[in-house]
Amino acid sequence: MQIQWLGHSCFRFTEKQLSVLTDPFNKDIGLRPPKIKEEIVLVTHDHYDHSEIKDAPSTAVIINGPGEYETQGVYVRGIFSYHDNLKGVERGLNTIYVFKVAGMTFCHLGDLGQLELDEDQVEAIGDVDVLFVPVGGVYTIDGKEATKIIAQIEPKIIVPMHYKVKDLKIDLEGPEKFLKEIGLAAEKVDKFSVNKNSLPQEEMQLIQFDL
């Protein structure tokens, strides 16, 4: 499985002819937007920096919201959550996605704002191999809060996302607080390749993408 970070909360996962894209954004955020292909697209919520799908081809499979889905041999579970810590009053709802590809389980938290997952959410998420977690604060959990969510999920690999990078016009914190709080040495990559045999068996692994 090849994983590429396209910026913000947008990743592309490719395995042979299969492609999964998460949270495509538009150019207004200051980064180069992804071009959607014939692929599975997971949209965690309808804000402009996570849901730019108007130019998606008709062959793309758009998944937008909680539920259970199966397409192209990929099982996807969308889990109800909140974009803030006020039960959605301030920023609305968010969908956590868990999807299974190539014998591995991936979890993308979207713009999670809850400071803690409830028991039902933890159970629905289940065992996770690779976790994608927002750390930039302001509109989501911040670096310190993210470590608490990670402790609830206990993934094998952690990938921080949704933080301040060069040219991003959204005011977020950088990854520094998270990197300090998590206490793991980050492996910096441009692209990341993973398979079920390469997953860490003991300590968590921290992967930090460069744009």
CSV table of C-alpha atoms in Angstrom, one decimal:
chain,number,residue,atom,x,y,z
A,1,MET,CA,0.0,0.0,0.0
A,2,GLN,CA,1.4,3.4,-1.1
A,3,ILE,CA,0.3,6.4,0.9
A,4,GLN,CA,0.8,10.0,-0.2
A,5,TRP,CA,-0.1,13.2,1.7
A,6,LEU,CA,-1.6,15.8,-0.6
A,7,GLY,CA,-1.9,18.4,2.3
A,8,HIS,CA,-4.3,19.2,5.1
A,9,SER,CA,-6.4,16.0,5.7
A,10,CYS,CA,-6.1,14.7,2.2
A,11,PHE,CA,-4.3,11.4,1.5
A,12,ARG,CA,-4.3,9.1,-1.4
A,13,PHE,CA,-3.9,5.3,-0.8
A,14,THR,CA,-3.0,3.1,-3.8
A,15,GLU,CA,-2.8,-0.6,-4.0
A,16,LYS,CA,-2.5,-2.0,-7.5
A,17,GLN,CA,-5.5,-0.7,-9.4
A,18,LEU,CA,-7.3,0.5,-6.3
A,19,SER,CA,-7.2,4.1,-5.1
A,20,VAL,CA,-8.8,5.8,-2.0
A,21,LEU,CA,-8.8,9.5,-1.5
A,22,THR,CA,-9.7,11.3,1.7
A,23,ASP,CA,-11.0,14.9,2.2
A,24,PRO,CA,-10.3,16.6,-1.1
A,25,PHE,CA,-10.0,20.4,-0.6
A,26,ASN,CA,-10.3,23.4,-3.0
A,27,LYS,CA,-7.6,25.9,-4.0
A,28,ASP,CA,-8.9,28.5,-1.6
A,29,ILE,CA,-6.9,27.0,1.3
A,30,GLY,CA,-3.6,27.9,-0.5
A,31,LEU,CA,-2.4,24.4,-1.4
A,32,ARG,CA,-2.6,22.7,-4.8
A,33,PRO,CA,-5.9,20.7,-4.8
A,34,PRO,CA,-6.0,17.0,-5.8
A,35,LYS,CA,-7.4,15.9,-9.0
A,36,ILE,CA,-10.0,13.3,-8.3
A,37,LYS,CA,-9.7,10.1,-10.4
A,38,GLU,CA,-11.7,7.0,-10.8
A,39,GLU,CA,-11.4,6.1,-7.1
A,40,ILE,CA,-13.1,5.9,-3.7
A,41,VAL,CA,-13.5,9.3,-2.1
A,42,LEU,CA,-14.1,9.6,1.7
A,43,VAL,CA,-15.6,12.9,2.8
A,44,THR,CA,-15.6,13.5,6.6
A,45,HIS,CA,-17.7,16.6,6.6
A,46,ASP,CA,-19.0,19.3,4.2
A,47,HIS,CA,-16.6,22.2,4.9
A,48,TYR,CA,-14.8,23.6,1.8
A,49,ASP,CA,-11.4,22.4,2.9
A,50,HIS,CA,-12.6,18.7,3.1
A,51,SER,CA,-15.3,18.2,0.5
A,52,GLU,CA,-14.3,19.6,-2.9
A,53,ILE,CA,-16.0,16.9,-5.1
A,54,LYS,CA,-17.7,19.0,-7.8
A,55,ASP,CA,-15.2,18.0,-10.5
A,56,ALA,CA,-15.1,14.3,-9.5
A,57,PRO,CA,-15.7,12.0,-12.5
A,58,SER,CA,-18.9,10.0,-12.6
A,59,THR,CA,-16.8,6.8,-12.0
A,60,ALA,CA,-15.6,8.0,-8.6
A,61,VAL,CA,-17.4,6.5,-5.6
A,62,ILE,CA,-18.2,9.2,-3.1
A,63,ILE,CA,-18.8,8.2,0.5
A,64,ASN,CA,-20.1,11.0,2.7
A,65,GLY,CA,-21.4,10.2,6.1
A,66,PRO,CA,-21.9,7.4,8.7
A,67,GLY,CA,-22.8,3.9,7.7
A,68,GLU,CA,-21.3,0.7,6.4
A,69,TYR,CA,-20.2,0.4,2.8
A,70,GLU,CA,-18.4,-2.1,0.6
A,71,THR,CA,-17.1,-1.1,-2.9
A,72,GLN,CA,-14.3,-2.5,-5.1
A,73,GLY,CA,-13.5,-5.0,-2.4
A,74,VAL,CA,-13.0,-2.3,0.3
A,75,TYR,CA,-15.0,-2.3,3.5
A,76,VAL,CA,-15.7,1.2,4.9
A,77,ARG,CA,-17.3,2.1,8.1
A,78,GLY,CA,-18.3,5.7,8.8
A,79,ILE,CA,-18.7,6.5,12.5
A,80,PHE,CA,-20.7,9.5,13.8
A,81,SER,CA,-18.6,12.1,15.7
A,82,TYR,CA,-18.5,15.8,16.4
A,83,HIS,CA,-16.4,18.6,14.9
A,84,ASP,CA,-16.2,20.3,18.3
A,85,ASN,CA,-16.4,19.4,22.0
A,86,LEU,CA,-20.0,20.9,22.3
A,87,LYS,CA,-21.9,18.0,20.6
A,88,GLY,CA,-21.7,19.8,17.2
A,89,VAL,CA,-23.3,23.1,18.4
A,90,GLU,CA,-20.3,25.1,17.1
A,91,ARG,CA,-19.0,23.3,14.0
A,92,GLY,CA,-21.4,20.5,13.3
A,93,LEU,CA,-20.8,16.8,12.7
A,94,ASN,CA,-17.8,14.8,11.5
A,95,THR,CA,-17.5,11.3,10.2
A,96,ILE,CA,-14.6,9.0,11.3
A,97,TYR,CA,-13.8,6.5,8.6
A,98,VAL,CA,-12.4,3.0,9.2
A,99,PHE,CA,-11.5,1.2,6.0
A,100,LYS,CA,-9.8,-2.1,5.3
A,101,VAL,CA,-7.4,-2.7,2.4
A,102,ALA,CA,-4.7,-5.3,1.8
A,103,GLY,CA,-5.2,-7.0,5.1
A,104,MET,CA,-4.8,-3.7,7.1
A,105,THR,CA,-7.1,-1.4,8.9
A,106,PHE,CA,-6.9,2.4,8.4
A,107,CYS,CA,-8.7,5.0,10.5
A,108,HIS,CA,-9.0,8.7,9.4
A,109,LEU,CA,-10.4,10.9,12.2
A,110,GLY,CA,-11.3,13.8,9.9
A,111,ASP,CA,-11.9,17.1,11.8
A,112,LEU,CA,-12.5,15.4,15.2
A,113,GLY,CA,-13.2,18.0,17.9
A,114,GLN,CA,-14.2,15.7,20.7
A,115,LEU,CA,-11.7,15.7,23.5
A,116,GLU,CA,-12.5,12.0,24.2
A,117,LEU,CA,-14.1,9.2,22.2
A,118,ASP,CA,-17.1,7.5,23.9
A,119,GLU,CA,-17.2,3.7,24.4
A,120,ASP,CA,-19.4,3.1,21.4
A,121,GLN,CA,-17.0,5.0,19.1
A,122,VAL,CA,-14.0,3.2,20.4
A,123,GLU,CA,-15.7,-0.2,19.9
A,124,ALA,CA,-16.9,0.8,16.4
A,125,ILE,CA,-13.3,1.9,15.5
A,126,GLY,CA,-11.8,-1.4,16.7
A,127,ASP,CA,-8.2,-2.4,16.1
A,128,VAL,CA,-6.4,0.0,13.9
A,129,ASP,CA,-3.1,-0.4,12.1
A,130,VAL,CA,-2.6,3.1,10.8
A,131,LEU,CA,-4.3,6.2,12.4
A,132,PHE,CA,-4.6,9.6,10.8
A,133,VAL,CA,-5.2,12.2,13.5
A,134,PRO,CA,-5.6,16.0,13.4
A,135,VAL,CA,-3.2,17.9,15.6
A,136,GLY,CA,-3.4,21.6,14.5
A,137,GLY,CA,-6.0,22.7,17.1
A,138,VAL,CA,-8.2,25.8,16.5
A,139,TYR,CA,-10.9,23.8,14.6
A,140,THR,CA,-10.0,20.3,15.9
A,141,ILE,CA,-8.2,18.7,18.7
A,142,ASP,CA,-4.7,20.0,19.3
A,143,GLY,CA,-1.4,18.2,19.7
A,144,LYS,CA,-1.9,17.5,23.4
A,145,GLU,CA,-5.5,16.4,23.0
A,146,ALA,CA,-4.5,14.1,20.1
A,147,THR,CA,-2.3,12.0,22.3
A,148,LYS,CA,-5.3,11.2,24.5
A,149,ILE,CA,-7.3,10.0,21.5
A,150,ILE,CA,-4.3,8.0,20.3
A,151,ALA,CA,-4.2,6.3,23.7
A,152,GLN,CA,-7.8,5.3,23.4
A,153,ILE,CA,-7.3,3.7,19.9
A,154,GLU,CA,-3.8,2.3,20.3
A,155,PRO,CA,-2.8,2.1,16.6
A,156,LYS,CA,0.4,0.6,15.4
A,157,ILE,CA,1.3,3.6,13.2
A,158,ILE,CA,0.4,7.2,13.8
A,159,VAL,CA,0.2,9.9,11.1
A,160,PRO,CA,-0.5,13.5,12.1
A,161,MET,CA,-2.4,15.8,9.8
A,162,HIS,CA,-4.4,19.0,9.6
A,163,TYR,CA,-1.7,21.3,10.9
A,164,LYS,CA,0.0,24.5,9.6
A,165,VAL,CA,2.3,24.1,6.6
A,166,LYS,CA,3.8,26.6,4.2
A,167,ASP,CA,1.2,28.4,2.0
A,168,LEU,CA,-1.8,27.1,4.0
A,169,LYS,CA,-4.2,30.0,4.5
A,170,ILE,CA,-6.0,28.4,7.4
A,171,ASP,CA,-4.7,29.5,10.8
A,172,LEU,CA,-3.7,26.3,12.6
A,173,GLU,CA,-0.9,25.3,15.0
A,174,GLY,CA,2.1,23.6,13.6
A,175,PRO,CA,3.0,20.0,14.5
A,176,GLU,CA,5.5,20.9,17.2
A,177,LYS,CA,3.3,20.6,20.2
A,178,PHE,CA,2.1,17.2,19.1
A,179,LEU,CA,5.6,15.9,18.4
A,180,LYS,CA,6.7,17.0,21.9
A,181,GLU,CA,3.7,15.5,23.6
A,182,ILE,CA,3.8,12.1,21.8
A,183,GLY,CA,7.4,11.5,22.7
A,184,LEU,CA,8.2,9.4,19.7
A,185,ALA,CA,10.9,10.0,17.1
A,186,ALA,CA,9.2,10.9,13.8
A,187,GLU,CA,10.2,9.2,10.6
A,188,LYS,CA,9.9,11.9,7.9
A,189,VAL,CA,8.8,10.7,4.5
A,190,ASP,CA,7.5,12.1,1.1
A,191,LYS,CA,5.6,8.9,0.5
A,192,PHE,CA,5.0,5.9,2.7
A,193,SER,CA,4.7,2.3,1.8
A,194,VAL,CA,3.2,-0.2,4.2
A,195,ASN,CA,2.0,-3.8,4.2
A,196,LYS,CA,0.8,-6.1,6.9
A,197,ASN,CA,4.2,-7.8,7.3
A,198,SER,CA,5.9,-4.4,7.9
A,199,LEU,CA,3.6,-3.2,10.6
A,200,PRO,CA,5.4,-2.6,14.0
A,201,GLN,CA,4.7,-5.4,16.5
A,202,GLU,CA,5.6,-3.6,19.7
A,203,GLU,CA,6.1,0.2,20.0
A,204,MET,CA,4.0,2.6,18.0
A,205,GLN,CA,5.6,4.1,14.9
A,206,LEU,CA,5.2,7.8,14.1
A,207,ILE,CA,5.2,8.9,10.4
A,208,GLN,CA,5.4,12.6,9.5
A,209,PHE,CA,4.9,13.5,5.8
A,210,ASP,CA,6.7,16.3,4.1
A,211,LEU,CA,4.8,18.2,1.4
